[in-house]
PDB file of C-alpha atoms and ligand atoms in Angstrom:
ATOM      1  CA  UNK A   5     -12.770   2.377 -22.943  1.00  0.00           C
ATOM      2  CA  UNK A   6     -10.444   2.008 -20.269  1.00  0.00           C
ATOM      3  CA  UNK A   7      -9.121  -1.232 -18.785  1.00  0.00           C
ATOM      4  CA  UNK A   8      -9.915  -1.594 -14.955  1.00  0.00           C
ATOM      5  CA  UNK A   9      -6.738  -3.040 -12.839  1.00  0.00           C
ATOM      6  CA  UNK A  10      -7.614  -5.456 -10.571  1.00  0.00           C
ATOM      7  CA  UNK A  11      -4.943  -3.914  -8.171  1.00  0.00           C
ATOM      8  CA  UNK A  12      -3.508  -0.154  -7.951  1.00  0.00           C
ATOM      9  CA  UNK A  13      -1.074   0.493  -5.495  1.00  0.00           C
ATOM     10  CA  UNK A  14       0.270   4.099  -4.828  1.00  0.00           C
ATOM     11  CA  UNK A  15       3.315   5.238  -3.545  1.00  0.00           C
ATOM     12  CA  UNK A  16       2.141   8.404  -2.003  1.00  0.00           C
ATOM     13  CA  UNK A  17       5.121  11.038  -2.057  1.00  0.00           C
ATOM     14  CA  UNK A  18       5.156  14.746  -1.627  1.00  0.00           C
ATOM     15  CA  UNK A  19       3.217  15.795   1.284  1.00  0.00           C
ATOM     16  CA  UNK A  20       5.971  17.376   3.085  1.00  0.00           C
ATOM     17  CA  UNK A  21       7.019  19.541  -0.156  1.00  0.00           C
ATOM     18  CA  UNK A  22       2.991  20.428  -0.405  1.00  0.00           C
ATOM     19  CA  UNK A  23       3.283  21.597   3.094  1.00  0.00           C
ATOM     20  CA  UNK A  24       6.421  23.836   2.670  1.00  0.00           C
ATOM     21  CA  UNK A  25       4.893  24.945  -0.609  1.00  0.00           C
ATOM     22  CA  UNK A  26       2.119  26.520   1.804  1.00  0.00           C
ATOM     23  CA  UNK A  27       4.882  27.922   4.524  1.00  0.00           C
ATOM     24  CA  UNK A  28       3.165  24.972   6.851  1.00  0.00           C
ATOM     25  CA  UNK A  29       4.554  22.157   9.071  1.00  0.00           C
ATOM     26  CA  UNK A  30       4.889  18.808   7.120  1.00  0.00           C
ATOM     27  CA  UNK A  31       2.052  17.643   8.934  1.00  0.00           C
ATOM     28  CA  UNK A  32      -0.275  19.610   7.329  1.00  0.00           C
ATOM     29  CA  UNK A  33       0.832  17.947   4.221  1.00  0.00           C
ATOM     30  CA  UNK A  34       0.035  14.166   5.690  1.00  0.00           C
ATOM     31  CA  UNK A  35      -3.294  15.396   6.680  1.00  0.00           C
ATOM     32  CA  UNK A  36      -4.269  16.709   3.428  1.00  0.00           C
ATOM     33  CA  UNK A  37      -2.820  13.451   1.959  1.00  0.00           C
ATOM     34  CA  UNK A  38      -5.892  11.638   4.067  1.00  0.00           C
ATOM     35  CA  UNK A  39      -8.142  13.456   2.094  1.00  0.00           C
ATOM     36  CA  UNK A  40      -6.543  12.053  -1.068  1.00  0.00           C
ATOM     37  CA  UNK A  41      -6.377   8.803   0.438  1.00  0.00           C
ATOM     38  CA  UNK A  42     -10.323   9.196   0.799  1.00  0.00           C
ATOM     39  CA  UNK A  43     -10.986  10.786  -2.912  1.00  0.00           C
ATOM     40  CA  UNK A  44      -8.975   7.591  -4.377  1.00  0.00           C
ATOM     41  CA  UNK A  45     -10.871   5.054  -2.629  1.00  0.00           C
ATOM     42  CA  UNK A  46     -14.053   6.848  -3.665  1.00  0.00           C
ATOM     43  CA  UNK A  47     -12.849   6.757  -6.835  1.00  0.00           C
ATOM     44  CA  UNK A  48     -11.607   2.853  -6.791  1.00  0.00           C
ATOM     45  CA  UNK A  49     -15.177   1.942  -5.268  1.00  0.00           C
ATOM     46  CA  UNK A  50     -16.787   3.842  -8.148  1.00  0.00           C
ATOM     47  CA  UNK A  51     -14.535   2.252 -10.734  1.00  0.00           C
ATOM     48  CA  UNK A  52     -14.732  -1.256  -9.171  1.00  0.00           C
ATOM     49  CA  UNK A  53     -11.067  -1.512  -8.593  1.00  0.00           C
ATOM     50  CA  UNK A  54     -10.814  -5.069  -6.344  1.00  0.00           C
ATOM     51  CA  UNK A  55      -7.852  -3.815  -4.500  1.00  0.00           C
ATOM     52  CA  UNK A  56      -6.542  -0.383  -3.639  1.00  0.00           C
ATOM     53  CA  UNK A  57      -3.158  -0.615  -1.696  1.00  0.00           C
ATOM     54  CA  UNK A  58      -1.165   2.500  -0.254  1.00  0.00           C
ATOM     55  CA  UNK A  59       2.277   2.726   1.122  1.00  0.00           C
ATOM     56  CA  UNK A  60       1.496   4.719   4.088  1.00  0.00           C
ATOM     57  CA  UNK A  61       4.784   4.064   5.936  1.00  0.00           C
ATOM     58  CA  UNK A  62       7.855   2.354   5.371  1.00  0.00           C
ATOM     59  CA  UNK A  63      10.223   0.759   7.454  1.00  0.00           C
ATOM     60  CA  UNK A  64      12.723   3.446   6.442  1.00  0.00           C
ATOM     61  CA  UNK A  65      10.218   6.169   7.725  1.00  0.00           C
ATOM     62  CA  UNK A  66      10.633   5.114  11.599  1.00  0.00           C
ATOM     63  CA  UNK A  67      14.168   6.883  11.279  1.00  0.00           C
ATOM     64  CA  UNK A  68      12.387  10.475  10.783  1.00  0.00           C
ATOM     65  CA  UNK A  69      11.883  12.938  13.410  1.00  0.00           C
ATOM     66  CA  UNK A  70      10.201  11.612  16.290  1.00  0.00           C
ATOM     67  CA  UNK A  71       7.618  14.053  16.129  1.00  0.00           C
ATOM     68  CA  UNK A  72       6.622  13.543  12.539  1.00  0.00           C
ATOM     69  CA  UNK A  73       6.504   9.969  13.269  1.00  0.00           C
ATOM     70  CA  UNK A  74       4.169  10.211  16.304  1.00  0.00           C
ATOM     71  CA  UNK A  75       2.303  12.845  14.065  1.00  0.00           C
ATOM     72  CA  UNK A  76       1.660  10.267  11.416  1.00  0.00           C
ATOM     73  CA  UNK A  77       0.786   7.392  13.923  1.00  0.00           C
ATOM     74  CA  UNK A  78      -1.701   9.529  15.417  1.00  0.00           C
ATOM     75  CA  UNK A  79      -3.035  10.758  12.072  1.00  0.00           C
ATOM     76  CA  UNK A  80      -3.548   6.784  11.134  1.00  0.00           C
ATOM     77  CA  UNK A  81      -5.138   5.974  14.425  1.00  0.00           C
ATOM     78  CA  UNK A  82      -7.605   9.257  14.003  1.00  0.00           C
ATOM     79  CA  UNK A  83      -8.443   7.894  10.612  1.00  0.00           C
ATOM     80  CA  UNK A  84      -8.937   4.301  11.501  1.00  0.00           C
ATOM     81  CA  UNK A  85     -11.806   5.290  14.258  1.00  0.00           C
ATOM     82  CA  UNK A  86     -13.191   7.985  12.001  1.00  0.00           C
ATOM     83  CA  UNK A  87     -13.700   6.163   8.871  1.00  0.00           C
ATOM     84  CA  UNK A  88     -15.595   3.264  10.168  1.00  0.00           C
ATOM     85  CA  UNK A  89     -18.620   4.448   8.688  1.00  0.00           C
ATOM     86  CA  UNK A  90     -16.926   5.007   5.062  1.00  0.00           C
ATOM     87  CA  UNK A  91     -15.859   1.601   4.867  1.00  0.00           C
ATOM     88  CA  UNK A  92     -19.148  -0.196   5.964  1.00  0.00           C
ATOM     89  CA  UNK A  93     -21.044   2.600   3.702  1.00  0.00           C
ATOM     90  CA  UNK A  94     -18.995   1.626   0.770  1.00  0.00           C
ATOM     91  CA  UNK A  95     -18.761  -2.113   1.232  1.00  0.00           C
ATOM     92  CA  UNK A  96     -14.815  -1.751   1.739  1.00  0.00           C
ATOM     93  CA  UNK A  97     -12.703  -4.217   3.296  1.00  0.00           C
ATOM     94  CA  UNK A  98      -9.969  -2.740   5.400  1.00  0.00           C
ATOM     95  CA  UNK A  99      -6.495  -4.424   5.679  1.00  0.00           C
ATOM     96  CA  UNK A 100      -3.076  -3.542   7.081  1.00  0.00           C
ATOM     97  CA  UNK A 101       0.220  -5.138   5.962  1.00  0.00           C
ATOM     98  CA  UNK A 102       3.762  -4.658   7.426  1.00  0.00           C
ATOM     99  CA  UNK A 103       5.953  -5.534   9.918  1.00  0.00           C
ATOM    100  CA  UNK A 104       3.386  -4.476  13.027  1.00  0.00           C
ATOM    101  CA  UNK A 105       5.571  -5.145  15.912  1.00  0.00           C
ATOM    102  CA  UNK A 106       6.546  -2.001  16.182  1.00  0.00           C
ATOM    103  CA  UNK A 107       3.304  -0.387  16.335  1.00  0.00           C
ATOM    104  CA  UNK A 108       1.718   0.702  19.725  1.00  0.00           C
ATOM    105  CA  UNK A 109      -0.982  -1.272  21.273  1.00  0.00           C
ATOM    106  CA  UNK A 110      -3.607   1.229  20.896  1.00  0.00           C
ATOM    107  CA  UNK A 111      -3.143   1.632  16.892  1.00  0.00           C
ATOM    108  CA  UNK A 112      -2.661  -2.266  16.749  1.00  0.00           C
ATOM    109  CA  UNK A 113      -5.987  -2.561  18.553  1.00  0.00           C
ATOM    110  CA  UNK A 114      -8.010  -0.149  16.570  1.00  0.00           C
ATOM    111  CA  UNK A 115      -6.476  -1.637  13.357  1.00  0.00           C
ATOM    112  CA  UNK A 116      -7.420  -4.933  14.131  1.00  0.00           C
ATOM    113  CA  UNK A 117     -11.155  -3.994  15.105  1.00  0.00           C
ATOM    114  CA  UNK A 118     -11.482  -2.355  11.959  1.00  0.00           C
ATOM    115  CA  UNK A 119     -10.329  -5.318  10.088  1.00  0.00           C
ATOM    116  CA  UNK A 120     -12.391  -7.718  11.780  1.00  0.00           C
ATOM    117  CA  UNK A 121     -15.526  -5.397  11.502  1.00  0.00           C
ATOM    118  CA  UNK A 122     -14.788  -5.156   7.591  1.00  0.00           C
ATOM    119  CA  UNK A 123     -13.843  -8.899   7.008  1.00  0.00           C
ATOM    120  CA  UNK A 124     -17.132  -9.723   5.306  1.00  0.00           C
ATOM    121  CA  UNK A 125     -17.407  -6.653   3.085  1.00  0.00           C
ATOM    122  CA  UNK A 126     -16.914  -7.745  -0.539  1.00  0.00           C
ATOM    123  CA  UNK A 127     -16.214  -4.701  -2.513  1.00  0.00           C
ATOM    124  CA  UNK A 128     -12.978  -2.977  -2.835  1.00  0.00           C
ATOM    125  CA  UNK A 129     -10.326  -3.728  -0.625  1.00  0.00           C
ATOM    126  CA  UNK A 130      -8.345  -1.109   0.752  1.00  0.00           C
ATOM    127  CA  UNK A 131      -4.688  -2.450   1.997  1.00  0.00           C
ATOM    128  CA  UNK A 132      -2.868   0.023   4.292  1.00  0.00           C
ATOM    129  CA  UNK A 133       0.987  -0.730   3.861  1.00  0.00           C
ATOM    130  CA  UNK A 134       2.480   0.194   7.352  1.00  0.00           C
ATOM    131  CA  UNK A 135       5.866  -0.445   8.471  1.00  0.00           C
ATOM    132  CA  UNK A 136       6.358  -1.981   5.188  1.00  0.00           C
ATOM    133  CA  UNK A 137       9.237  -2.629   3.120  1.00  0.00           C
ATOM    134  CA  UNK A 138      10.185  -4.893   0.356  1.00  0.00           C
ATOM    135  CA  UNK A 139      13.136  -6.479   1.281  1.00  0.00           C
ATOM    136  CA  UNK A 140      11.416  -6.976   4.754  1.00  0.00           C
ATOM    137  CA  UNK A 141       9.042  -9.039   3.534  1.00  0.00           C
ATOM    138  CA  UNK A 142      11.145 -11.320   1.415  1.00  0.00           C
ATOM    139  CA  UNK A 143      13.359 -11.900   4.336  1.00  0.00           C
ATOM    140  CA  UNK A 144      10.377 -12.751   6.608  1.00  0.00           C
ATOM    141  CA  UNK A 145       9.205 -14.902   4.049  1.00  0.00           C
ATOM    142  CA  UNK A 146      12.396 -16.654   3.728  1.00  0.00           C
ATOM    143  CA  UNK A 147      12.750 -17.251   7.377  1.00  0.00           C
ATOM    144  CA  UNK A 148       9.174 -18.263   7.586  1.00  0.00           C
ATOM    145  CA  UNK A 149       9.700 -21.217   5.084  1.00  0.00           C
ATOM    146  CA  UNK A 150      13.138 -22.155   6.546  1.00  0.00           C
ATOM    147  CA  UNK A 151      11.598 -22.587  10.068  1.00  0.00           C
ATOM    148  CA  UNK A 152       8.819 -24.694   8.576  1.00  0.00           C
ATOM    149  CA  UNK A 153      11.323 -26.882   6.468  1.00  0.00           C
ATOM    150  CA  UNK A 154      13.173 -27.433   9.332  1.00  0.00           C
ATOM    151  CA  UNK A 155      10.513 -28.567  11.795  1.00  0.00           C
ATOM    152  CA  UNK A 156       9.132 -30.808   9.074  1.00  0.00           C
ATOM    153  CA  UNK A 157      12.709 -32.443   8.835  1.00  0.00           C
ATOM    154  CA  UNK A 158      12.720 -32.748  12.447  1.00  0.00           C
ATOM    155  CA  UNK A 159       9.434 -34.513  12.441  1.00  0.00           C
ATOM    156  CA  UNK A 160      10.928 -36.845   9.703  1.00  0.00           C
ATOM    157  CA  UNK A 161       9.360 -35.316   6.804  1.00  0.00           C
ATOM    158  CA  UNK A 162      10.610 -33.574   3.778  1.00  0.00           C
ATOM    159  CA  UNK A 163       9.458 -29.629   3.095  1.00  0.00           C
ATOM    160  CA  UNK A 164       7.307 -28.975   0.020  1.00  0.00           C
ATOM    161  CA  UNK A 165      10.041 -27.710  -2.667  1.00  0.00           C
ATOM    162  CA  UNK A 166      10.218 -24.024  -3.185  1.00  0.00           C
ATOM    163  CA  UNK A 167       8.400 -22.717  -6.077  1.00  0.00           C
ATOM    164  CA  UNK A 168       7.236 -19.051  -6.689  1.00  0.00           C
ATOM    165  CA  UNK A 169       3.897 -19.361  -6.126  1.00  0.00           C
ATOM    166  CA  UNK A 170       4.847 -21.247  -2.785  1.00  0.00           C
ATOM    167  CA  UNK A 171       7.311 -18.439  -1.781  1.00  0.00           C
ATOM    168  CA  UNK A 172       4.657 -15.899  -2.700  1.00  0.00           C
ATOM    169  CA  UNK A 173       2.220 -17.768   0.006  1.00  0.00           C
ATOM    170  CA  UNK A 174       4.810 -16.572   2.611  1.00  0.00           C
ATOM    171  CA  UNK A 175       4.737 -13.147   1.842  1.00  0.00           C
ATOM    172  CA  UNK A 176       2.719 -10.774   3.965  1.00  0.00           C
ATOM    173  CA  UNK A 177       0.750  -9.910   0.876  1.00  0.00           C
ATOM    174  CA  UNK A 178      -0.355 -13.609   0.549  1.00  0.00           C
ATOM    175  CA  UNK A 179      -3.572 -13.702  -1.370  1.00  0.00           C
ATOM    176  CA  UNK A 180      -3.593 -10.633  -2.745  1.00  0.00           C
ATOM    177  CA  UNK A 181      -3.055 -10.415  -6.525  1.00  0.00           C
ATOM    178  CA  UNK A 182       0.066  -8.682  -7.711  1.00  0.00           C
ATOM    179  CA  UNK A 183      -0.247  -4.938  -8.449  1.00  0.00           C
ATOM    180  CA  UNK A 184      -1.227  -4.298 -12.144  1.00  0.00           C
ATOM    181  CA  UNK A 185      -0.712  -0.469 -11.512  1.00  0.00           C
ATOM    182  CA  UNK A 186       1.612   1.389  -9.466  1.00  0.00           C
ATOM    183  CA  UNK A 187       1.326   5.144  -9.382  1.00  0.00           C
ATOM    184  CA  UNK A 188       3.992   7.333  -7.693  1.00  0.00           C
ATOM    185  CA  UNK A 189       3.563  10.879  -7.210  1.00  0.00           C
ATOM    186  CA  UNK A 190       5.788  13.944  -6.727  1.00  0.00           C
ATOM    187  CA  UNK A 191       7.940  13.439  -9.845  1.00  0.00           C
ATOM    188  CA  UNK A 192      10.308  10.843  -8.082  1.00  0.00           C
ATOM    189  CA  UNK A 193      10.819   7.777 -10.278  1.00  0.00           C
ATOM    190  CA  UNK A 194      12.163   5.079  -7.841  1.00  0.00           C
ATOM    191  CA  UNK A 195      10.367   1.879  -6.106  1.00  0.00           C
ATOM    192  CA  UNK A 196      12.084   2.847  -2.742  1.00  0.00           C
ATOM    193  CA  UNK A 197      12.406  -0.700  -1.480  1.00  0.00           C
ATOM    194  CA  UNK A 198       8.428  -1.025  -1.905  1.00  0.00           C
ATOM    195  CA  UNK A 199       6.794  -4.199  -3.052  1.00  0.00           C
ATOM    196  CA  UNK A 200       9.778  -5.574  -4.802  1.00  0.00           C
ATOM    197  CA  UNK A 201       8.744  -9.261  -5.242  1.00  0.00           C
ATOM    198  CA  UNK A 202       5.278  -8.185  -6.233  1.00  0.00           C
ATOM    199  CA  UNK A 203       5.959  -5.539  -8.762  1.00  0.00           C
ATOM    200  CA  UNK A 204       7.859  -8.104 -11.203  1.00  0.00           C
ATOM    201  CA  UNK A 205       5.303  -7.242 -13.923  1.00  0.00           C
ATOM    202  CA  UNK A 206       3.334  -4.167 -12.734  1.00  0.00           C
ATOM    203  CA  UNK A 207       3.144  -1.120 -14.746  1.00  0.00           C
ATOM    204  CA  UNK A 208       4.912   2.237 -13.188  1.00  0.00           C
ATOM    205  CA  UNK A 209       3.117   5.513 -13.899  1.00  0.00           C
ATOM    206  CA  UNK A 210       5.132   8.725 -12.460  1.00  0.00           C
ATOM    207  CA  UNK A 211       3.215  12.009 -12.183  1.00  0.00           C
ATOM    208  CA  UNK A 212       5.000  15.017 -10.841  1.00  0.00           C
ATOM    209  CA  UNK A 213       1.540  16.170  -8.988  1.00  0.00           C
ATOM    210  CA  UNK A 214       2.370  16.074  -5.115  1.00  0.00           C
ATOM    211  CA  UNK A 215      -0.198  13.384  -3.086  1.00  0.00           C
ATOM    212  CA  UNK A 216      -2.239  16.242  -1.780  1.00  0.00           C
ATOM    213  CA  UNK A 217      -3.018  17.230  -4.940  1.00  0.00           C
ATOM    214  CA  UNK A 218      -3.671  13.584  -6.315  1.00  0.00           C
ATOM    215  CA  UNK A 219      -7.587  13.334  -6.488  1.00  0.00           C
ATOM    216  CA  UNK A 220     -10.153  11.830  -8.979  1.00  0.00           C
ATOM    217  CA  UNK A 221      -9.077  13.636 -11.893  1.00  0.00           C
ATOM    218  CA  UNK A 222      -5.232  12.553 -11.631  1.00  0.00           C
ATOM    219  CA  UNK A 223      -6.542   8.957 -10.991  1.00  0.00           C
ATOM    220  CA  UNK A 224      -8.413   8.701 -14.137  1.00  0.00           C
ATOM    221  CA  UNK A 225      -5.490  10.240 -15.930  1.00  0.00           C
ATOM    222  CA  UNK A 226      -3.311   7.440 -14.632  1.00  0.00           C
ATOM    223  CA  UNK A 227      -6.012   4.793 -15.394  1.00  0.00           C
ATOM    224  CA  UNK A 228      -6.369   5.970 -19.005  1.00  0.00           C
ATOM    225  CA  UNK A 229      -2.434   5.702 -19.293  1.00  0.00           C
ATOM    226  CA  UNK A 230      -2.620   2.178 -17.930  1.00  0.00           C
ATOM    227  CA  UNK A 231      -5.289   1.140 -20.416  1.00  0.00           C
ATOM    228  CA  UNK A 232      -2.903   2.347 -23.116  1.00  0.00           C
ATOM    229  CA  UNK A 233      -0.112   0.101 -22.107  1.00  0.00           C
ATOM    230  CA  UNK A 234       0.843  -3.321 -23.699  1.00  0.00           C
ATOM    231  CA  UNK A 235       1.435  -5.957 -21.069  1.00  0.00           C
ATOM    232  CA  UNK A 236       3.139  -8.962 -22.652  1.00  0.00           C
ATOM    233  CA  UNK A 237       4.645 -10.369 -19.659  1.00  0.00           C
ATOM    234  CA  UNK A 238       7.859 -11.474 -21.284  1.00  0.00           C
ATOM    235  CA  UNK A 239       6.125 -12.796 -24.171  1.00  0.00           C
ATOM    236  CA  UNK A 240       5.660 -11.786 -27.885  1.00  0.00           C
ATOM    237  CA  UNK A 241       2.018 -11.245 -28.994  1.00  0.00           C
TER     238      UNK A 241
HETATM  239  C1  FPP B  12       5.240  10.866   1.780  1.00  0.00           C
HETATM  240  O1  FPP B  12       5.710  12.380   1.813  1.00  0.00           O
HETATM  241  C2  FPP B  12       4.399  10.509   2.603  1.00  0.00           C
HETATM  242  C3  FPP B  12       4.267   9.782   3.813  1.00  0.00           C
HETATM  243  C4  FPP B  12       5.568   9.232   4.468  1.00  0.00           C
HETATM  244  C5  FPP B  12       2.985   9.247   4.465  1.00  0.00           C
HETATM  245  C6  FPP B  12       1.740   9.592   3.826  1.00  0.00           C
HETATM  246  C7  FPP B  12       0.753   9.220   4.765  1.00  0.00           C
HETATM  247  C8  FPP B  12      -0.630   9.536   4.516  1.00  0.00           C
HETATM  248  C9  FPP B  12      -0.760  10.397   3.559  1.00  0.00           C
HETATM  249  C10 FPP B  12      -1.571   8.995   5.534  1.00  0.00           C
HETATM  250  C11 FPP B  12      -1.962   7.927   5.370  1.00  0.00           C
HETATM  251  C12 FPP B  12      -3.297   7.845   6.177  1.00  0.00           C
HETATM  252  C13 FPP B  12      -4.010   6.642   6.350  1.00  0.00           C
HETATM  253  C14 FPP B  12      -5.331   6.625   7.169  1.00  0.00           C
HETATM  254  C15 FPP B  12      -3.607   5.540   5.697  1.00  0.00           C
HETATM  255  P1  FPP B  12       6.934  12.824   2.134  1.00  0.00           P
HETATM  256  O2  FPP B  12       6.594  13.229   3.761  1.00  0.00           O
HETATM  257  O3  FPP B  12       7.808  11.782   1.941  1.00  0.00           O
HETATM  258  O4  FPP B  12       6.885  13.854   1.210  1.00  0.00           O
HETATM  259  P2  FPP B  12       8.222  14.929   0.758  1.00  0.00           P
HETATM  260  O5  FPP B  12       9.020  13.826   0.081  1.00  0.00           O
HETATM  261  O6  FPP B  12       7.620  15.885  -0.012  1.00  0.00           O
HETATM  262  O7  FPP B  12       9.104  15.157   1.687  1.00  0.00           O
END
């Protein structure tokens, strides 16, 4: 029997290498990567995984060649428009998390429309981490808390003391449970400035499979490995 994690997060890596192996442009790999997103979302729905988050674009990815950045943004835009029915048919709630100020108005409008349209869906939540980085998230949370504490003091009140739980409410992922399982494809074994706070007790699963080849069978293998882990959270059982 496999234990189903409540939240699975994926660092989708290896699209460029996958494309190069076929003698194709990098964007070809990203396009095939969208098919893997669809397969993994379907699998998450089938298995009753409550939250599936995917690292679609990091803060650092803005430094890639302009052609690749705009190609990826266009791919996101097209996918957001194209997948509306998939989300509704599967009772999937769609959310995007990250520093969205850098996105084009067109993409942002499409994202907000899909978020609103699927807000009442009660099945799996798909969270696309876009223009996201772990350090950015912690800094923006600290800044927001500091701003509120200052405003409270100016109004003659004392800010509520900072606790771990309260700090988490300022993160961009507030309200979303911390990931139980983080999967990274393509053989790289690092966290790459991803959910640094949120992955404090997450189980990591690394596979050499490149993201465009990561489909239901590979996802099932990751879940199997997860269910064999012994999670102790620093305690003794
Ligand atoms: C990493 O591979 C992948 C990305 C930076 C982009 C991932 C984005 C998608 C699959 C599109 C997501 C679309 C939607 C609709 C959410 P890489 O380019 O770093 O590969 P490499 O390490 O082999 O060069």
